[in-house]
Amino acid sequence: MQIDRFSELILSANELVILSHTNPDGDAIGSVVAMKRFLTLQGKQSTIIIPNKHPEYLSFLDPDGEMLVYKENRKRAENIIRSCDLILALDFNQLSRIDELEPIVRESLSHKVLVDHHPSPEKGPFDLVFSETEISSNCELLYWLFNSYRNGEMPLEVAEPLYVGMMTDTNNFANSVLASTFKMASNLIEAGVDKERLQHLVFGGFNESRMRLMGHLLSEKMTILPEFEAGFIMLSKEDQERFSFSEGDSEGFVNIPLSIKGINISALFTESEGVVRVSLRSSNDFSVNKMARRFFNGGGHERASGGKLFIPFDQVADYFMESLNICIEEYRNEQI
Ligand SMILES: [Mn+2]
């Protein structure tokens, strides 16, 4: 029934907008590009709007630079959102995840569809919600959606961005991989996806300064707390300048402490303009979603979450250890 409604909404729309979240990652960009190409095959024109620019390594998914970046083109993006008749929101659970675009989207009279894989999606503003949290990525959810829509036929130009989203959100098939994920991967490869090429484009295109920054952080800026089974990395403004940091360079850093024996919780703190950005990961049942909601003004998945802090950067480590102390004690009590 939901698929029928989805297809009705698409068929009756003339101006479609595809949206994803601030600081879009591989899953966000994979989702919006796959959706745009899917719609084009249905004869529908659409515009992708993202709040800010995606990391450079994802540019190959947008070779003609058609994505509209709100921060670079506010008026045009606002006008398109105001006049469109269908908004497809992908890979985020709360409209607050699109920052300044939130009020514009809320006020838009268009129909709205959400496709997302994060817990507790905001349903109010949407006419139709596809939400599945037991899945590798939003791209996987889209894959199953497109599959039932097109009876299993998967054109290569749609398969490619879907593969990128699944590959990046699982940290290259390491986390959140289910039987369905391998089924999807297998079907996409049958559809013609060149997995070596995508592997190289996504994980083999880093520049030297990013690699040196990683070395510096691991050597000098990573703290390991064996008593909490935790590790964290501090990425200061000073280090960002020293290693010519650009958005996306720290992708994956937060997972590194988890590869140390006995470490199950990991955090990355990035000093930014007036805010400290927080990434949290866990490799057991410890919920970083709960922790992010309670202490870091954020949320996300049980094992992968994010948030923000508005305290001086040099106080972040102490704050993290205090909150960890509380959360670990509660977690250990739950286990008994
Ligand atoms: Mn995602």
Coordinates of C-alpha atoms and ligand atoms in Angstrom, one line a residue:
M1 CA 0.0 0.0 0.0
Q2 CA 2.8 2.4 0.9
I3 CA 4.5 1.6 -2.4
D4 CA 1.2 2.4 -4.3
R5 CA 1.0 5.7 -2.4
F6 CA 4.7 6.5 -3.2
S7 CA 4.1 5.8 -6.9
E8 CA 0.9 8.0 -6.9
L9 CA 2.8 10.9 -5.3
I10 CA 5.6 10.6 -7.8
L11 CA 3.2 10.3 -10.8
S12 CA 1.2 13.3 -9.8
A13 CA 4.2 15.6 -9.0
N14 CA 5.7 18.0 -11.6
E15 CA 8.4 19.7 -9.6
L16 CA 10.3 17.3 -7.3
V17 CA 13.0 18.1 -4.7
I18 CA 15.3 15.6 -3.2
L19 CA 16.9 16.5 0.2
S20 CA 19.5 15.1 2.5
H21 CA 21.2 16.1 5.7
T22 CA 23.9 18.6 6.7
N23 CA 27.5 17.3 6.2
P24 CA 26.2 14.7 3.8
D25 CA 28.2 11.5 3.8
G26 CA 28.4 8.6 1.3
D27 CA 25.0 7.2 2.2
A28 CA 23.3 10.7 2.0
I29 CA 24.8 11.4 -1.4
G30 CA 24.3 7.9 -2.7
S31 CA 20.7 8.2 -1.7
V32 CA 19.9 11.5 -3.4
V33 CA 21.8 10.6 -6.6
A34 CA 20.1 7.2 -6.8
M35 CA 16.7 8.8 -6.3
K36 CA 17.3 11.4 -8.9
R37 CA 18.4 8.8 -11.5
F38 CA 15.5 6.6 -10.6
L39 CA 13.1 9.5 -11.1
T40 CA 14.7 10.4 -14.4
L41 CA 13.9 6.9 -15.6
Q42 CA 10.3 7.5 -14.7
G43 CA 10.4 10.6 -16.8
K44 CA 10.4 13.0 -13.8
Q45 CA 12.7 16.0 -13.5
S46 CA 14.0 16.7 -10.0
T47 CA 16.4 18.9 -8.1
I48 CA 18.8 17.7 -5.4
I49 CA 19.3 20.2 -2.6
I50 CA 21.9 19.6 0.2
P51 CA 22.4 22.0 3.1
N52 CA 26.2 22.2 2.6
K53 CA 28.8 20.8 0.3
H54 CA 29.7 17.1 0.3
P55 CA 33.3 15.8 0.7
E56 CA 35.3 16.0 -2.5
Y57 CA 35.7 12.2 -2.8
L58 CA 32.0 11.9 -3.6
S59 CA 32.1 14.3 -6.6
F60 CA 32.2 11.4 -9.0
L61 CA 28.5 10.8 -8.2
D62 CA 27.7 14.3 -9.5
P63 CA 29.9 14.7 -12.5
D64 CA 27.9 17.7 -13.9
G65 CA 27.8 19.5 -10.6
E66 CA 23.9 19.5 -10.7
M67 CA 23.5 19.3 -6.9
L68 CA 22.3 22.6 -5.4
V69 CA 24.1 23.5 -2.2
Y70 CA 21.9 25.7 0.0
K71 CA 24.9 27.5 1.6
E72 CA 26.1 28.6 -1.9
N73 CA 22.8 29.4 -3.5
R74 CA 20.3 30.2 -0.8
K75 CA 17.7 32.2 -2.8
R76 CA 17.5 29.6 -5.6
A77 CA 17.2 26.7 -3.2
E78 CA 14.5 28.5 -1.2
N79 CA 12.5 29.3 -4.3
I80 CA 12.6 25.8 -5.6
I81 CA 11.5 24.3 -2.2
R82 CA 8.6 26.9 -2.0
S83 CA 7.3 26.1 -5.4
C84 CA 7.8 22.3 -5.7
D85 CA 5.0 19.9 -5.2
L86 CA 6.9 16.9 -3.8
I87 CA 9.8 16.8 -1.4
L88 CA 11.7 13.5 -0.9
A89 CA 13.7 13.6 2.3
L90 CA 16.4 10.9 2.5
D91 CA 18.7 9.6 5.3
F92 CA 17.7 11.8 8.2
N93 CA 15.1 11.4 10.9
Q94 CA 14.5 15.0 12.1
L95 CA 14.1 18.2 10.1
S96 CA 16.6 19.8 12.5
R97 CA 19.2 17.7 10.6
I98 CA 18.9 20.2 7.7
D99 CA 19.6 23.2 9.8
E100 CA 18.6 26.5 8.1
L101 CA 16.5 24.6 5.6
E102 CA 14.2 23.3 8.3
P103 CA 11.7 26.3 8.5
I104 CA 11.5 26.5 4.6
V105 CA 10.7 22.8 4.3
R106 CA 8.2 23.0 7.2
E107 CA 6.4 25.9 5.5
S108 CA 6.4 24.3 2.1
L109 CA 2.9 23.3 1.0
S110 CA 4.3 20.4 -1.1
H111 CA 3.7 16.7 -0.3
K112 CA 6.5 15.2 1.7
V113 CA 8.0 11.7 1.8
L114 CA 10.7 10.5 4.2
V115 CA 12.9 7.5 3.6
D116 CA 15.2 6.9 6.5
H117 CA 17.0 4.3 8.6
H118 CA 17.6 6.2 11.9
P119 CA 15.6 5.5 15.1
S120 CA 12.5 7.6 16.0
P121 CA 11.8 9.5 12.8
E122 CA 9.8 12.7 13.0
K123 CA 6.6 11.7 11.2
G124 CA 4.4 14.9 11.6
P125 CA 5.5 16.8 8.6
F126 CA 5.4 13.8 6.2
D127 CA 2.6 12.4 4.1
L128 CA 4.4 9.1 3.8
V129 CA 7.3 7.6 5.9
F130 CA 9.5 4.6 5.0
S131 CA 11.4 3.9 8.1
E132 CA 13.6 0.8 8.7
T133 CA 16.3 0.7 11.4
E134 CA 17.3 -2.9 11.0
I135 CA 19.2 -2.3 7.8
S136 CA 22.7 -1.4 6.7
S137 CA 22.1 2.0 5.2
N138 CA 19.5 4.3 3.7
C139 CA 20.7 3.2 0.3
E140 CA 19.7 -0.4 1.2
L141 CA 16.2 0.8 2.2
L142 CA 16.0 2.6 -1.2
Y143 CA 17.2 -0.5 -2.9
W144 CA 14.4 -2.6 -1.5
L145 CA 11.9 0.2 -2.3
F146 CA 13.0 0.6 -5.9
N147 CA 13.1 -3.2 -6.3
S148 CA 9.4 -3.6 -5.4
Y149 CA 8.6 -0.6 -7.5
R150 CA 10.4 -1.8 -10.6
N151 CA 10.0 -5.5 -10.1
G152 CA 13.6 -6.2 -9.6
E153 CA 15.0 -4.4 -12.6
M154 CA 18.0 -2.4 -11.5
P155 CA 19.7 -0.1 -14.0
L156 CA 23.4 0.4 -13.5
E157 CA 23.2 4.2 -13.1
V158 CA 20.9 3.6 -10.0
A159 CA 22.9 0.6 -8.8
E160 CA 26.2 2.5 -8.5
P161 CA 25.2 5.2 -6.0
L162 CA 23.3 2.7 -4.0
Y163 CA 26.4 0.6 -3.7
V164 CA 28.4 3.6 -2.6
G165 CA 26.0 4.4 0.2
M166 CA 25.9 0.8 1.4
M167 CA 29.7 0.5 1.3
T168 CA 30.4 3.8 3.2
D169 CA 27.6 3.4 5.8
T170 CA 28.9 -0.1 6.7
N171 CA 32.5 1.2 6.8
N172 CA 33.3 -1.1 3.9
F173 CA 31.2 -4.1 5.1
A174 CA 32.4 -4.0 8.7
N175 CA 29.4 -2.7 10.6
S176 CA 25.6 -3.1 10.4
V177 CA 25.9 -5.8 7.7
L178 CA 22.9 -8.1 7.5
A179 CA 22.0 -11.0 5.3
S180 CA 19.9 -8.6 3.2
T181 CA 23.0 -6.4 2.7
F182 CA 24.9 -9.1 1.0
K183 CA 21.9 -10.0 -1.1
M184 CA 21.7 -6.4 -2.2
A185 CA 25.5 -6.2 -2.8
S186 CA 25.3 -9.4 -4.9
N187 CA 22.3 -8.1 -7.0
L188 CA 24.1 -4.8 -7.6
I189 CA 27.2 -6.5 -8.8
E190 CA 25.0 -8.6 -11.1
A191 CA 23.5 -5.4 -12.3
G192 CA 27.0 -4.4 -13.5
V193 CA 28.5 -2.4 -10.6
D194 CA 32.3 -2.4 -10.8
K195 CA 33.1 -2.8 -7.1
E196 CA 36.9 -2.4 -7.5
R197 CA 36.4 1.0 -9.3
L198 CA 34.0 2.2 -6.5
Q199 CA 36.3 0.8 -3.8
H200 CA 39.2 2.8 -5.3
L201 CA 37.1 6.0 -5.8
V202 CA 35.8 6.0 -2.2
F203 CA 38.6 4.5 -0.1
G204 CA 41.6 5.2 -2.4
G205 CA 41.4 8.8 -3.2
F206 CA 42.7 10.5 -0.1
N207 CA 45.5 13.1 -0.2
E208 CA 48.8 12.9 1.6
S209 CA 47.9 15.6 4.2
R210 CA 44.9 13.5 5.4
M211 CA 47.1 10.5 5.9
R212 CA 49.6 12.5 7.8
L213 CA 46.9 14.1 10.0
M214 CA 45.6 10.5 10.8
G215 CA 49.1 9.5 11.8
H216 CA 49.5 12.6 14.0
L217 CA 46.2 12.1 15.7
L218 CA 46.8 8.4 16.4
S219 CA 50.2 9.1 17.8
E220 CA 49.6 12.3 19.8
K221 CA 45.8 12.9 20.1
M222 CA 44.2 9.6 20.9
T223 CA 43.5 8.7 24.5
I224 CA 42.7 5.1 25.5
L225 CA 40.7 4.4 28.7
P226 CA 40.9 0.7 29.3
E227 CA 38.8 0.8 32.5
F228 CA 35.9 2.1 30.3
E229 CA 36.8 0.0 27.3
A230 CA 36.9 3.3 25.4
G231 CA 39.1 5.5 23.3
F232 CA 38.8 9.0 21.9
I233 CA 40.5 11.3 19.5
M234 CA 40.7 15.1 19.7
L235 CA 40.9 17.0 16.4
S236 CA 41.7 20.7 17.2
K237 CA 41.5 23.7 14.9
E238 CA 45.3 24.0 15.2
D239 CA 45.8 20.5 13.8
Q240 CA 43.2 21.1 11.1
E241 CA 45.2 24.1 9.9
R242 CA 48.5 22.4 10.2
F243 CA 47.3 19.5 8.0
S244 CA 45.2 21.5 5.5
F245 CA 42.0 19.8 6.8
S246 CA 39.0 19.8 4.5
E247 CA 35.5 18.4 5.2
G248 CA 35.4 14.7 4.9
D249 CA 39.1 14.2 5.8
S250 CA 38.1 12.8 9.2
E251 CA 35.7 10.3 7.7
G252 CA 36.3 6.9 9.4
F253 CA 38.7 8.2 12.0
V254 CA 36.1 7.6 14.8
N255 CA 36.2 3.8 14.0
I256 CA 39.9 3.4 14.5
P257 CA 40.1 3.0 18.3
L258 CA 37.6 0.2 18.0
S259 CA 40.2 -1.9 16.3
I260 CA 42.2 -2.0 19.6
K261 CA 41.8 -5.1 21.6
G262 CA 39.4 -4.5 24.5
I263 CA 38.0 -1.2 23.2
N264 CA 34.3 -1.1 22.5
I265 CA 33.4 2.6 22.7
S266 CA 35.0 5.3 20.6
A267 CA 34.6 9.1 20.1
L268 CA 35.9 11.7 17.8
F269 CA 35.7 15.4 18.8
T270 CA 36.2 18.0 16.1
E271 CA 36.7 21.7 17.0
S272 CA 34.6 23.8 14.7
E273 CA 33.2 27.4 14.4
G274 CA 31.5 28.0 17.8
V275 CA 30.8 24.3 18.3
V276 CA 32.5 21.0 18.9
R277 CA 31.3 18.2 16.6
V278 CA 30.9 14.8 18.3
S279 CA 31.0 11.3 16.7
L280 CA 30.4 8.2 18.8
R281 CA 30.7 4.6 18.0
S282 CA 30.3 1.3 19.9
S283 CA 30.9 -2.3 19.0
N284 CA 28.8 -3.9 21.6
D285 CA 25.3 -3.3 23.2
F286 CA 26.4 0.0 24.8
S287 CA 24.0 2.6 23.2
V288 CA 25.8 5.6 21.9
N289 CA 22.4 6.8 20.8
K290 CA 21.3 7.2 24.4
M291 CA 24.6 8.8 25.3
A292 CA 24.4 11.3 22.5
R293 CA 20.9 12.3 23.3
R294 CA 21.6 12.7 27.0
F295 CA 25.0 14.4 27.0
F296 CA 25.9 15.5 23.4
N297 CA 22.8 17.3 22.0
G298 CA 22.4 14.6 19.3
G299 CA 21.4 11.0 18.6
G300 CA 21.5 8.5 15.8
H301 CA 21.9 4.8 15.8
E302 CA 22.5 2.5 18.7
R303 CA 26.1 1.9 17.6
A304 CA 26.8 5.1 15.6
S305 CA 25.7 8.5 16.8
G306 CA 26.6 12.1 16.6
G307 CA 26.1 15.4 18.4
K308 CA 27.4 18.8 19.3
L309 CA 28.9 20.5 22.3
F310 CA 29.0 24.2 23.1
I311 CA 31.9 24.2 25.7
P312 CA 35.6 25.2 25.2
F313 CA 37.5 22.5 23.4
D314 CA 40.0 22.0 26.2
Q315 CA 37.1 21.0 28.5
V316 CA 35.7 18.3 26.2
A317 CA 37.9 15.4 27.3
D318 CA 36.9 15.8 31.0
Y319 CA 33.2 16.2 30.0
F320 CA 33.4 13.1 27.9
M321 CA 35.0 11.0 30.7
E322 CA 32.4 12.2 33.2
S323 CA 29.5 11.4 31.0
L324 CA 31.1 8.0 30.1
N325 CA 31.5 7.2 33.8
I326 CA 27.7 7.7 34.3
C327 CA 26.7 5.8 31.1
I328 CA 29.1 2.9 31.7
E329 CA 27.8 2.4 35.3
E330 CA 24.2 2.4 34.0
Y331 CA 25.1 0.0 31.2
R332 CA 26.9 -2.4 33.6
N333 CA 24.0 -2.4 36.0
E334 CA 21.7 -3.2 33.1
Q335 CA 23.9 -6.2 32.2
I336 CA 23.6 -7.8 35.6
Ligands
MN1 MN 22.9 6.7 6.6

